[in-house]
Coordinates of C-alpha atoms in Angstrom, one line a residue:
Chain A
M9 CA -77.7 -44.0 91.4
G10 CA -80.0 -40.7 91.3
P11 CA -79.3 -37.6 92.6
N12 CA -78.6 -37.6 96.6
A13 CA -79.1 -34.3 97.9
G14 CA -78.3 -33.7 101.6
V15 CA -74.9 -36.2 101.7
A16 CA -71.6 -34.1 101.7
F17 CA -68.9 -35.0 99.5
T18 CA -65.6 -33.3 98.5
K19 CA -64.6 -32.1 95.2
S20 CA -62.0 -34.9 94.8
E21 CA -64.9 -37.4 95.4
M22 CA -66.8 -35.8 92.8
M23 CA -64.2 -36.0 90.1
I24 CA -63.7 -39.7 90.7
V25 CA -67.2 -40.5 90.4
A26 CA -67.5 -38.3 87.4
A27 CA -64.6 -39.9 85.7
A28 CA -65.9 -43.4 86.6
R29 CA -69.3 -42.6 84.9
E30 CA -67.7 -41.8 81.7
L31 CA -66.3 -45.3 81.6
A32 CA -70.0 -46.8 81.0
G33 CA -70.1 -48.8 77.7
Q34 CA -66.4 -49.1 77.5
H35 CA -64.6 -52.6 77.3
V36 CA -60.9 -52.8 77.8
C37 CA -59.0 -50.0 79.6
F38 CA -55.6 -49.4 80.2
V39 CA -55.3 -48.1 83.7
G40 CA -52.8 -45.2 84.6
V41 CA -51.1 -44.7 87.5
G42 CA -52.6 -42.2 90.3
L43 CA -56.2 -41.1 90.2
P44 CA -57.2 -43.0 86.9
N45 CA -56.5 -46.1 89.2
I46 CA -59.5 -45.2 91.7
A47 CA -61.7 -44.0 89.0
V48 CA -61.3 -47.1 86.9
N49 CA -61.8 -49.4 89.9
L50 CA -65.0 -47.7 90.7
A51 CA -66.2 -47.8 87.1
K52 CA -65.7 -51.5 87.4
R53 CA -67.9 -51.8 90.4
T54 CA -70.8 -49.5 89.2
V55 CA -71.4 -48.6 85.5
A56 CA -69.0 -51.0 83.8
P57 CA -69.0 -54.5 85.6
D58 CA -67.3 -56.1 82.4
L59 CA -64.6 -53.4 82.1
E60 CA -61.3 -55.4 81.3
L61 CA -58.7 -53.8 83.7
V62 CA -55.2 -53.8 81.9
Y63 CA -52.0 -52.8 84.0
E64 CA -48.9 -51.9 82.3
A65 CA -47.0 -54.0 84.7
G66 CA -48.4 -57.0 82.7
V67 CA -51.7 -57.7 83.7
F68 CA -55.1 -58.2 81.4
G69 CA -58.5 -58.7 83.2
A70 CA -57.7 -57.6 86.5
E71 CA -59.9 -58.2 89.5
P72 CA -58.4 -56.3 92.5
A73 CA -59.9 -57.2 95.6
R74 CA -58.5 -53.8 97.3
L75 CA -57.3 -50.8 95.5
P76 CA -53.6 -51.0 95.2
L77 CA -51.4 -47.7 96.2
S78 CA -49.2 -48.7 93.2
I79 CA -50.3 -49.8 89.9
G80 CA -48.1 -52.8 90.6
D81 CA -49.5 -54.8 93.2
P82 CA -50.2 -58.6 94.2
T83 CA -54.0 -57.6 94.0
I84 CA -53.8 -57.1 90.6
V85 CA -52.5 -60.7 89.9
T86 CA -54.5 -63.0 92.1
G87 CA -57.7 -63.6 90.0
A88 CA -56.8 -61.9 86.8
T89 CA -57.4 -63.3 83.3
A90 CA -53.9 -63.1 82.1
V91 CA -50.2 -62.2 83.7
T92 CA -48.0 -61.4 80.8
S93 CA -44.5 -60.0 80.5
M94 CA -44.4 -56.3 80.0
W95 CA -43.3 -57.1 76.4
D96 CA -46.6 -59.1 75.7
L97 CA -48.5 -56.2 77.0
F98 CA -46.9 -53.2 75.3
S99 CA -46.6 -55.2 71.9
L100 CA -49.5 -57.6 71.7
Y101 CA -51.8 -55.7 73.7
L102 CA -51.1 -51.9 73.3
Q103 CA -49.6 -51.7 70.3
G104 CA -51.5 -54.6 68.5
G105 CA -54.6 -52.3 69.0
R106 CA -56.6 -54.4 71.9
I107 CA -57.0 -51.2 74.0
D108 CA -60.2 -49.1 73.8
V109 CA -59.4 -46.5 76.6
G110 CA -56.0 -45.3 78.0
F111 CA -56.9 -43.6 81.1
L112 CA -54.1 -41.1 82.1
G113 CA -53.3 -38.7 84.6
A114 CA -51.4 -35.5 84.1
A115 CA -49.2 -32.7 85.6
Q116 CA -49.8 -30.1 82.9
I117 CA -52.5 -30.1 80.1
D118 CA -53.1 -27.8 77.1
R119 CA -56.5 -27.0 75.6
F120 CA -55.9 -29.5 72.7
G121 CA -55.2 -32.3 75.4
N122 CA -51.4 -32.6 75.0
I123 CA -49.8 -33.9 78.1
N124 CA -46.7 -33.2 80.3
T125 CA -45.8 -35.4 82.9
T126 CA -41.8 -35.0 82.8
V127 CA -40.8 -31.4 83.8
I128 CA -42.0 -28.1 84.7
G129 CA -39.3 -25.7 83.3
E130 CA -36.4 -26.6 81.3
Y131 CA -35.6 -30.1 80.8
D132 CA -32.1 -29.7 81.5
H133 CA -32.6 -27.6 84.6
P134 CA -36.0 -28.5 85.7
T135 CA -37.8 -26.7 88.6
T136 CA -39.6 -29.7 89.1
R137 CA -38.7 -33.0 87.9
L138 CA -41.7 -35.5 87.2
P139 CA -42.1 -39.0 86.8
G140 CA -41.7 -38.9 83.2
S141 CA -43.8 -41.2 80.7
G142 CA -43.9 -44.6 81.9
G143 CA -46.2 -46.1 79.6
A144 CA -48.1 -42.8 78.8
C145 CA -46.5 -41.9 75.7
E146 CA -47.2 -45.0 73.8
I147 CA -50.8 -45.4 75.3
A148 CA -51.6 -42.0 74.2
I149 CA -50.8 -43.0 70.7
N150 CA -52.2 -46.3 70.4
A151 CA -55.2 -46.6 72.9
R152 CA -58.3 -45.8 70.7
E153 CA -59.0 -42.9 72.7
V154 CA -57.7 -41.2 75.9
F155 CA -59.4 -40.1 79.2
V156 CA -57.7 -37.9 81.2
I157 CA -58.4 -37.1 85.1
M158 CA -56.8 -34.1 87.0
R159 CA -57.0 -31.5 88.9
Q160 CA -57.5 -27.9 87.7
S161 CA -55.2 -25.0 88.4
R162 CA -53.6 -22.3 86.8
R163 CA -50.3 -24.5 87.0
S164 CA -51.9 -27.4 85.4
F165 CA -54.2 -26.2 82.8
V166 CA -51.6 -24.1 80.9
E167 CA -51.5 -22.1 77.4
R168 CA -48.4 -24.1 76.7
I169 CA -47.0 -27.1 78.3
D170 CA -43.2 -27.1 79.2
F171 CA -42.7 -31.0 77.9
R172 CA -44.9 -32.7 75.6
T173 CA -44.7 -36.3 77.0
S174 CA -47.7 -37.7 75.6
P175 CA -49.6 -36.2 72.4
G176 CA -53.3 -35.1 72.1
N177 CA -54.7 -33.3 69.4
L178 CA -51.4 -31.2 68.8
G179 CA -52.4 -27.8 67.3
G180 CA -55.7 -29.0 66.5
A181 CA -57.8 -31.6 65.3
E182 CA -57.5 -31.6 61.4
N183 CA -53.8 -31.3 61.4
A184 CA -53.8 -34.2 64.2
A185 CA -55.8 -36.4 62.3
R186 CA -53.8 -36.0 59.2
I187 CA -50.7 -36.9 61.2
R188 CA -52.4 -39.7 62.9
R189 CA -53.2 -41.4 59.5
A190 CA -49.8 -40.6 57.9
Q191 CA -48.0 -42.1 60.9
G192 CA -50.1 -44.9 61.6
W193 CA -51.3 -44.2 65.0
L194 CA -54.0 -46.3 66.2
G195 CA -55.6 -43.9 68.4
S196 CA -57.8 -41.1 67.9
G197 CA -56.7 -38.9 70.9
P198 CA -58.0 -37.5 74.0
S199 CA -61.9 -37.3 74.1
V200 CA -62.8 -36.8 77.9
V201 CA -61.0 -34.7 80.6
V202 CA -62.3 -34.8 84.1
T203 CA -61.6 -32.5 86.7
D204 CA -62.7 -31.5 90.3
L205 CA -64.8 -28.8 88.7
G206 CA -66.0 -30.3 85.5
V207 CA -66.4 -32.8 82.5
Y208 CA -64.8 -31.6 79.3
H209 CA -64.6 -33.3 75.8
F210 CA -63.3 -32.1 73.0
D211 CA -65.0 -30.3 70.0
E212 CA -64.6 -30.8 66.0
S213 CA -61.5 -28.3 66.2
G214 CA -59.9 -30.5 68.8
E215 CA -60.1 -28.2 71.8
M216 CA -61.4 -28.9 75.1
R217 CA -65.2 -27.8 75.7
L218 CA -66.8 -27.7 79.1
D219 CA -69.7 -29.6 78.7
A220 CA -70.6 -30.2 82.7
L221 CA -69.9 -28.4 85.8
H222 CA -70.2 -30.1 88.9
P223 CA -72.4 -29.3 91.6
G224 CA -71.3 -26.1 93.4
A225 CA -68.6 -25.3 90.9
T226 CA -69.2 -22.1 88.7
L227 CA -67.8 -20.5 85.6
D228 CA -65.8 -18.3 87.3
D229 CA -64.2 -21.1 89.5
V230 CA -63.2 -22.8 86.1
R231 CA -62.1 -19.7 84.4
A232 CA -59.9 -18.7 87.5
T233 CA -58.1 -22.3 87.1
I234 CA -57.3 -22.4 83.5
G235 CA -54.7 -20.8 81.4
W236 CA -57.0 -19.8 78.3
E237 CA -60.4 -18.8 77.4
P238 CA -62.2 -22.2 77.9
K239 CA -65.1 -23.1 75.4
V240 CA -68.0 -23.9 77.1
A241 CA -71.2 -26.2 75.9
V242 CA -73.9 -23.7 74.7
E243 CA -76.3 -26.2 77.3
L244 CA -73.9 -26.6 79.9
A245 CA -75.0 -29.4 82.2
T246 CA -74.6 -30.1 85.8
T247 CA -73.1 -33.2 87.0
A248 CA -75.4 -35.5 89.2
P249 CA -74.0 -35.6 92.5
P250 CA -72.5 -38.8 94.1
S251 CA -74.9 -41.4 95.0
E252 CA -74.7 -43.1 98.4
E253 CA -73.5 -46.1 97.0
E254 CA -70.8 -44.4 94.8
L255 CA -69.5 -42.4 97.9
R256 CA -69.3 -45.9 100.2
L257 CA -67.2 -47.7 97.3
V258 CA -64.9 -44.7 97.3
R259 CA -65.0 -44.4 101.2
V260 CA -65.3 -47.6 102.6
E261 CA -64.0 -50.1 100.0
L262 CA -61.7 -48.3 97.8
D263 CA -59.8 -45.6 99.5
P264 CA -60.5 -46.0 103.2
D265 CA -57.2 -44.3 104.0
G266 CA -58.1 -41.2 101.8
A267 CA -54.8 -41.6 99.9
Y268 CA -56.7 -40.5 96.5
T269 CA -59.5 -38.4 97.9
R270 CA -57.6 -36.0 100.0
Chain B
M3 CA -22.3 -79.7 95.1
A4 CA -21.1 -80.0 91.8
G5 CA -22.1 -76.8 89.1
S6 CA -23.5 -75.0 92.0
K7 CA -23.5 -71.3 91.8
V8 CA -25.1 -70.8 95.3
A9 CA -23.0 -67.7 96.8
S10 CA -23.5 -65.1 99.7
M11 CA -24.8 -61.8 98.5
R12 CA -21.6 -60.5 99.8
D13 CA -19.3 -62.7 97.6
A14 CA -21.9 -62.5 94.5
V15 CA -21.6 -58.5 94.6
A16 CA -18.0 -58.4 95.5
E17 CA -17.3 -60.6 92.3
L18 CA -19.7 -59.5 89.9
V19 CA -20.5 -55.9 90.4
R20 CA -17.7 -53.8 89.4
D21 CA -16.9 -50.0 89.9
G22 CA -18.2 -48.1 86.5
D23 CA -20.5 -50.9 85.4
T24 CA -24.0 -50.6 84.1
V25 CA -26.3 -52.4 86.6
A26 CA -29.7 -53.2 86.4
I27 CA -31.7 -54.3 89.1
E28 CA -35.0 -55.2 87.6
G29 CA -38.6 -56.1 88.8
F30 CA -41.7 -53.8 88.0
T31 CA -42.7 -53.1 91.6
H32 CA -42.7 -56.9 92.1
L33 CA -39.4 -58.8 93.1
I34 CA -37.1 -56.0 93.3
S35 CA -33.6 -56.9 95.0
F36 CA -33.2 -54.5 97.6
A37 CA -30.9 -56.8 99.5
A38 CA -28.5 -56.6 96.5
G39 CA -28.8 -52.6 96.2
H40 CA -28.1 -52.5 99.8
E41 CA -25.0 -55.0 99.5
I42 CA -24.1 -52.9 96.5
I43 CA -24.1 -49.5 99.1
R44 CA -22.4 -51.4 101.6
Q45 CA -19.4 -52.5 99.2
R46 CA -19.1 -48.7 98.5
K47 CA -19.4 -49.4 94.6
R48 CA -18.8 -46.2 92.8
D49 CA -19.4 -44.6 89.4
L50 CA -22.4 -46.8 88.5
T51 CA -24.8 -46.4 85.9
L52 CA -28.3 -47.6 87.2
A53 CA -30.5 -49.0 84.7
R54 CA -34.4 -49.9 85.6
L55 CA -38.1 -48.9 84.1
T56 CA -39.0 -47.3 87.5
P57 CA -35.9 -46.5 89.8
D58 CA -38.3 -47.1 92.8
L59 CA -37.0 -46.5 96.4
I60 CA -33.8 -48.9 96.0
Y61 CA -32.3 -46.3 93.3
D62 CA -33.2 -43.2 95.4
Q63 CA -31.2 -45.1 98.4
M64 CA -28.4 -46.1 96.1
V65 CA -28.1 -42.7 94.5
A66 CA -28.2 -41.1 98.2
A67 CA -25.6 -43.4 99.0
G68 CA -23.2 -42.2 96.2
V69 CA -22.9 -45.4 94.2
A70 CA -24.4 -43.9 91.0
R71 CA -23.2 -41.3 88.4
K72 CA -25.9 -41.8 85.7
L73 CA -29.8 -43.2 85.5
I74 CA -31.4 -44.9 82.6
F75 CA -35.2 -45.1 83.1
S76 CA -38.8 -44.7 82.2
W77 CA -40.5 -43.6 85.3
L78 CA -39.5 -41.7 88.2
G79 CA -41.5 -41.9 91.1
N80 CA -42.8 -43.5 94.3
P81 CA -46.0 -44.9 93.2
G82 CA -49.0 -43.4 94.8
V83 CA -46.9 -41.5 97.0
G84 CA -45.0 -38.7 95.2
G85 CA -41.3 -38.1 94.0
L86 CA -37.9 -39.8 94.4
N87 CA -36.3 -37.0 96.4
A88 CA -32.8 -37.9 96.7
I89 CA -32.8 -38.3 92.9
R90 CA -34.9 -35.2 92.6
R91 CA -32.3 -33.1 94.3
R92 CA -29.6 -34.4 92.0
I93 CA -31.4 -33.6 88.8
E94 CA -33.1 -30.2 90.0
D95 CA -30.3 -28.8 92.2
A96 CA -27.1 -30.9 91.3
D97 CA -27.1 -31.4 95.1
P98 CA -24.8 -32.7 96.3
A99 CA -23.8 -33.5 92.7
P100 CA -25.3 -33.6 89.1
L101 CA -26.8 -36.8 88.0
E102 CA -26.7 -37.8 84.5
I103 CA -29.8 -39.1 83.1
E104 CA -31.2 -41.0 80.1
E105 CA -34.7 -41.2 79.6
Y106 CA -37.3 -43.7 77.6
S107 CA -41.0 -44.5 78.0
H108 CA -41.8 -48.1 79.4
F109 CA -42.0 -49.6 76.0
G110 CA -38.9 -48.2 74.9
M111 CA -37.0 -49.4 78.0
V112 CA -38.7 -53.0 77.3
G113 CA -37.2 -52.7 73.6
R114 CA -34.0 -51.8 74.9
Y115 CA -33.6 -54.8 76.9
T116 CA -35.3 -56.8 74.0
A117 CA -32.7 -55.7 71.5
G118 CA -29.9 -56.2 74.1
A119 CA -31.0 -59.8 74.8
A120 CA -31.7 -60.7 70.9
N121 CA -28.5 -59.4 69.6
L122 CA -30.4 -56.6 67.6
P123 CA -29.0 -53.3 66.6
F124 CA -32.0 -51.5 67.9
Y125 CA -35.5 -52.1 68.6
P126 CA -38.6 -50.3 66.6
L127 CA -41.8 -49.0 68.2
R128 CA -44.8 -47.0 67.4
S129 CA -44.1 -44.4 70.3
Y130 CA -42.8 -40.9 70.5
F131 CA -44.4 -39.6 67.7
E132 CA -45.0 -35.6 67.9
T133 CA -43.4 -35.5 71.5
D134 CA -40.4 -33.9 73.1
M135 CA -39.1 -37.4 74.2
P136 CA -36.7 -37.5 71.2
V137 CA -35.6 -33.9 71.6
A138 CA -34.7 -34.9 75.2
N139 CA -32.9 -37.9 74.5
P140 CA -31.4 -37.8 70.9
L141 CA -30.9 -41.8 71.3
I142 CA -34.4 -42.2 70.5
R143 CA -34.5 -41.9 66.7
P144 CA -37.0 -42.0 63.5
I145 CA -36.3 -44.9 61.3
E146 CA -37.8 -45.3 57.6
S147 CA -39.4 -48.9 57.2
P148 CA -37.3 -50.9 54.6
Y149 CA -40.9 -51.8 53.3
G150 CA -41.7 -48.4 52.5
D151 CA -44.5 -48.2 55.1
G152 CA -43.6 -45.2 57.1
V153 CA -41.6 -44.0 60.2
V154 CA -41.1 -45.7 63.5
Y155 CA -39.1 -44.9 66.0
A156 CA -36.1 -46.8 67.2
V157 CA -34.0 -47.1 70.6
P158 CA -30.9 -48.6 71.0
P159 CA -30.1 -52.2 72.7
L160 CA -29.4 -52.1 76.6
R161 CA -26.7 -54.3 77.5
P162 CA -26.0 -54.0 81.4
D163 CA -22.8 -55.4 82.6
V164 CA -24.8 -56.9 85.6
T165 CA -28.3 -57.5 86.0
I166 CA -29.7 -58.8 89.2
V167 CA -33.2 -60.2 89.7
H168 CA -35.4 -61.4 92.7
A169 CA -37.6 -64.6 92.2
Q170 CA -39.4 -67.0 94.1
R171 CA -37.1 -70.0 93.5
A172 CA -34.4 -71.5 91.7
D173 CA -32.0 -74.5 91.7
A174 CA -28.3 -74.3 92.4
R175 CA -27.4 -74.2 88.7
G176 CA -29.7 -70.9 88.6
D177 CA -32.5 -72.1 86.8
T178 CA -35.2 -69.5 88.0
Q179 CA -38.9 -69.5 88.3
A180 CA -41.2 -66.6 88.9
W181 CA -44.8 -65.8 88.9
G182 CA -46.9 -62.8 89.6
L183 CA -45.8 -59.7 87.7
L184 CA -42.7 -60.7 85.5
G185 CA -41.8 -57.0 84.1
C186 CA -39.1 -57.5 82.0
Q187 CA -36.9 -59.9 84.4
K188 CA -36.1 -62.3 81.6
E189 CA -35.2 -59.6 79.0
A190 CA -32.8 -57.8 81.2
A191 CA -31.2 -61.0 82.4
F192 CA -30.7 -62.3 78.8
A193 CA -29.4 -58.9 77.9
A194 CA -26.8 -58.7 80.7
D195 CA -23.1 -60.0 80.6
R196 CA -23.5 -61.1 84.1
V197 CA -26.5 -62.2 86.2
I198 CA -27.4 -62.4 89.7
V199 CA -30.6 -64.2 90.7
V200 CA -31.8 -63.8 94.2
V201 CA -34.3 -66.3 95.6
E202 CA -36.7 -66.7 98.6
E203 CA -36.0 -70.3 98.2
L204 CA -33.3 -72.9 96.9
V205 CA -35.1 -75.8 95.2
D206 CA -34.1 -79.3 93.7
E207 CA -33.7 -79.6 90.2
A208 CA -37.0 -81.7 90.1
V209 CA -39.0 -78.8 91.4
I210 CA -37.8 -76.8 88.5
R211 CA -38.3 -79.8 85.8
A212 CA -42.0 -80.7 87.1
D213 CA -43.0 -77.2 85.9
P214 CA -40.8 -76.1 83.2
N215 CA -43.1 -73.4 81.7
R216 CA -42.7 -71.4 84.9
T217 CA -39.0 -70.9 84.3
I218 CA -38.0 -67.4 83.2
I219 CA -34.5 -67.6 83.5
P220 CA -32.4 -70.8 82.5
G221 CA -29.1 -71.6 84.7
L222 CA -27.2 -71.2 81.5
I223 CA -26.8 -67.3 81.8
V224 CA -26.8 -67.0 85.5
D225 CA -23.8 -66.3 87.3
A226 CA -24.8 -66.6 90.9
V227 CA -27.7 -67.7 93.0
V228 CA -28.0 -65.9 96.4
V229 CA -30.7 -67.3 98.7
E230 CA -32.1 -64.2 100.5
P231 CA -35.6 -64.6 102.1
F232 CA -37.5 -61.4 102.4
G233 CA -34.6 -59.8 100.1
A234 CA -37.0 -57.9 98.1
H235 CA -38.8 -56.0 101.1
P236 CA -40.3 -53.3 100.9
S237 CA -41.0 -54.4 97.3
Y238 CA -43.0 -57.8 97.5
V239 CA -43.0 -61.5 96.5
Q240 CA -46.1 -62.8 94.9
G241 CA -47.9 -65.4 97.4
T242 CA -44.9 -64.7 99.8
Y243 CA -45.2 -61.4 101.5
D244 CA -47.1 -58.3 100.6
R245 CA -45.9 -54.8 99.0
D246 CA -44.9 -53.0 102.4
N247 CA -47.2 -49.8 101.3
R248 CA -46.5 -48.1 104.9
F249 CA -42.9 -48.2 103.9
Y250 CA -43.2 -46.5 100.6
R251 CA -45.2 -43.9 102.7
D252 CA -42.5 -43.5 105.2
W253 CA -39.8 -43.1 102.8
D254 CA -41.3 -39.9 101.5
P255 CA -40.3 -37.7 104.6
I256 CA -37.3 -39.5 105.1
S257 CA -35.9 -38.9 101.6
R258 CA -37.0 -35.0 101.8
D259 CA -34.1 -34.8 104.2
E260 CA -30.3 -35.7 103.3
A261 CA -29.5 -36.0 107.1
A262 CA -32.5 -38.0 107.6
I263 CA -31.6 -40.5 104.4
Q264 CA -28.1 -40.8 105.7
A265 CA -29.1 -41.9 109.3
W266 CA -31.5 -44.4 107.7
L267 CA -28.6 -45.8 105.4
G268 CA -26.6 -45.9 108.7
E269 CA -29.4 -47.8 110.7
W270 CA -30.6 -50.2 108.2
V271 CA -27.6 -50.6 105.3
Y272 CA -24.2 -50.0 106.9
D273 CA -24.7 -51.2 110.4
L274 CA -25.9 -54.7 108.8
D275 CA -24.0 -57.1 107.6
G276 CA -26.5 -58.4 105.3
R277 CA -30.5 -59.3 105.2
A278 CA -30.9 -61.6 107.7
A279 CA -29.9 -58.9 110.3
Y280 CA -32.0 -56.5 108.3
T281 CA -34.9 -58.7 108.6
E282 CA -34.5 -59.2 112.5
R283 CA -34.2 -55.6 113.0
F284 CA -37.3 -55.1 111.0
G285 CA -39.0 -57.4 113.6
A286 CA -41.1 -60.8 113.1
E287 CA -44.2 -58.8 114.1
R288 CA -44.1 -56.5 111.1
V289 CA -42.9 -59.5 108.6
A290 CA -45.6 -61.4 109.9
A291 CA -48.0 -58.6 109.1
L292 CA -46.9 -58.8 105.5
Q293 CA -48.0 -62.4 104.9
P294 CA -50.8 -62.7 102.4
S295 CA -54.5 -62.8 104.0
G296 CA -54.8 -66.2 102.4
T297 CA -53.9 -68.8 99.7
A298 CA -54.7 -68.8 96.3
P299 CA -53.3 -71.9 94.7
S300 CA -53.0 -72.4 91.1
G301 CA -54.1 -76.2 91.2
S302 CA -51.7 -77.8 89.0
V303 CA -51.3 -79.0 85.5
D304 CA -50.4 -82.4 84.2
Y305 CA -47.5 -82.2 81.6
G306 CA -48.1 -86.2 80.9
R307 CA -45.2 -88.7 80.6
Y308 CA -44.0 -89.5 77.1
G309 CA -41.6 -92.6 76.7

């Protein structure tokens, strides 16, 4: 999967490919609705063939033959290792500590990786009513670590999220670690955020740090689409562009209608 | 047949769903009884509290039709497509009227049904820590462990007046078998005062007894069995018909326009007398296009004979 100069790709395709690569070496992944779904399915076809896909609908070890539009779809059942009730899935698999990575999307995120998927504006009088938690709240608390994939904009990367649906590093790593221990959370919080411009990890203070820029993206692009002054790695990397095979999988196998990559 | 609970959808809904009820039409993307939702609309039920983890298009349609005053839920969207626009208008703009909401996470809703079904005063879970969810919904409350090992959050039991679930098959007594995604069909049914099961196929009791592990709901708790093939469309039935993703996409522009929704409800709900007419209008060709592309049989297991 070396660099592949000359083949054009979109920002969304680069984001999905970069997110999939982050799953190399992971074992059990709880797949969120939307962009995580295509990223995780791409990972299973590339860097993480043994990845166990867990869907909140009650599936462990899914082997989807097609990319489902919804995360509840007959293709995640046929050929799976186990299909369980949602109680089993949330109690025994998630709260029981069997999930390595929870892969989530978000509408708003702050520098500490706290996530809003509930409302824009006031809860009682929202300007935009978003879907809400689904399983995200308990995934963020109980998966060992949390990956996030979302497009970057001044509306989505904000100084203050309007509603905390899923907790990240709260107000900073030290305090968050103390609270997690005291309250018995199983997870250590967010570790990766992949956007259409780059890849962030979290530094020792619990704040997002830009570690790689996607090809073509600039620091100015990043600063223009983020609501705070972002931390940037001293040795900022450039993401390897999508390989021909990664692009083929996204375009031909996973998303022929462009539902995720528009 | 003695002991038969088989009823028409019209009679089951007329008798078992009452104005003001809390109604749960459950099924996590799979096995959602659109047929029952449409009959509730046709019978112009009013002031319902609608409970579901994922309100899905059926509650968007029911809310647009004016049957609901309140929604209890954990994820409000059209997965992979966007929002539920009729519900959003009610929440964002009180258009045409406010809609009361009571919001949880998925595990919270599962826990609520579980507590309701198991006759518990609450359900404890390790969720909601350091979030705004207990602020938005004060029924989500922290409780101290009686064993001195920390605080967890509690959610109250949910006991619907009526739960309606779709399934692959049942016998006339209501013994119901389903496979594929099971959601919390079982918990929601056991939590309810009255239960309607809607099935693709009515089978002999012997079919049920030949595979008892697959029974999720016993006739013991079932009040009516409605036989309604294709009754879950545009959701799906594992092994029988696929999710109609085209319909889920098509609903988005329809639901953005109040006049278009009312026209759709006219054409597909009010003007029809039931599911058979809906399926006929939908057309054999589109029904056929939703068949699985092949079979994937489970094989069979041998329970053995003893005595």
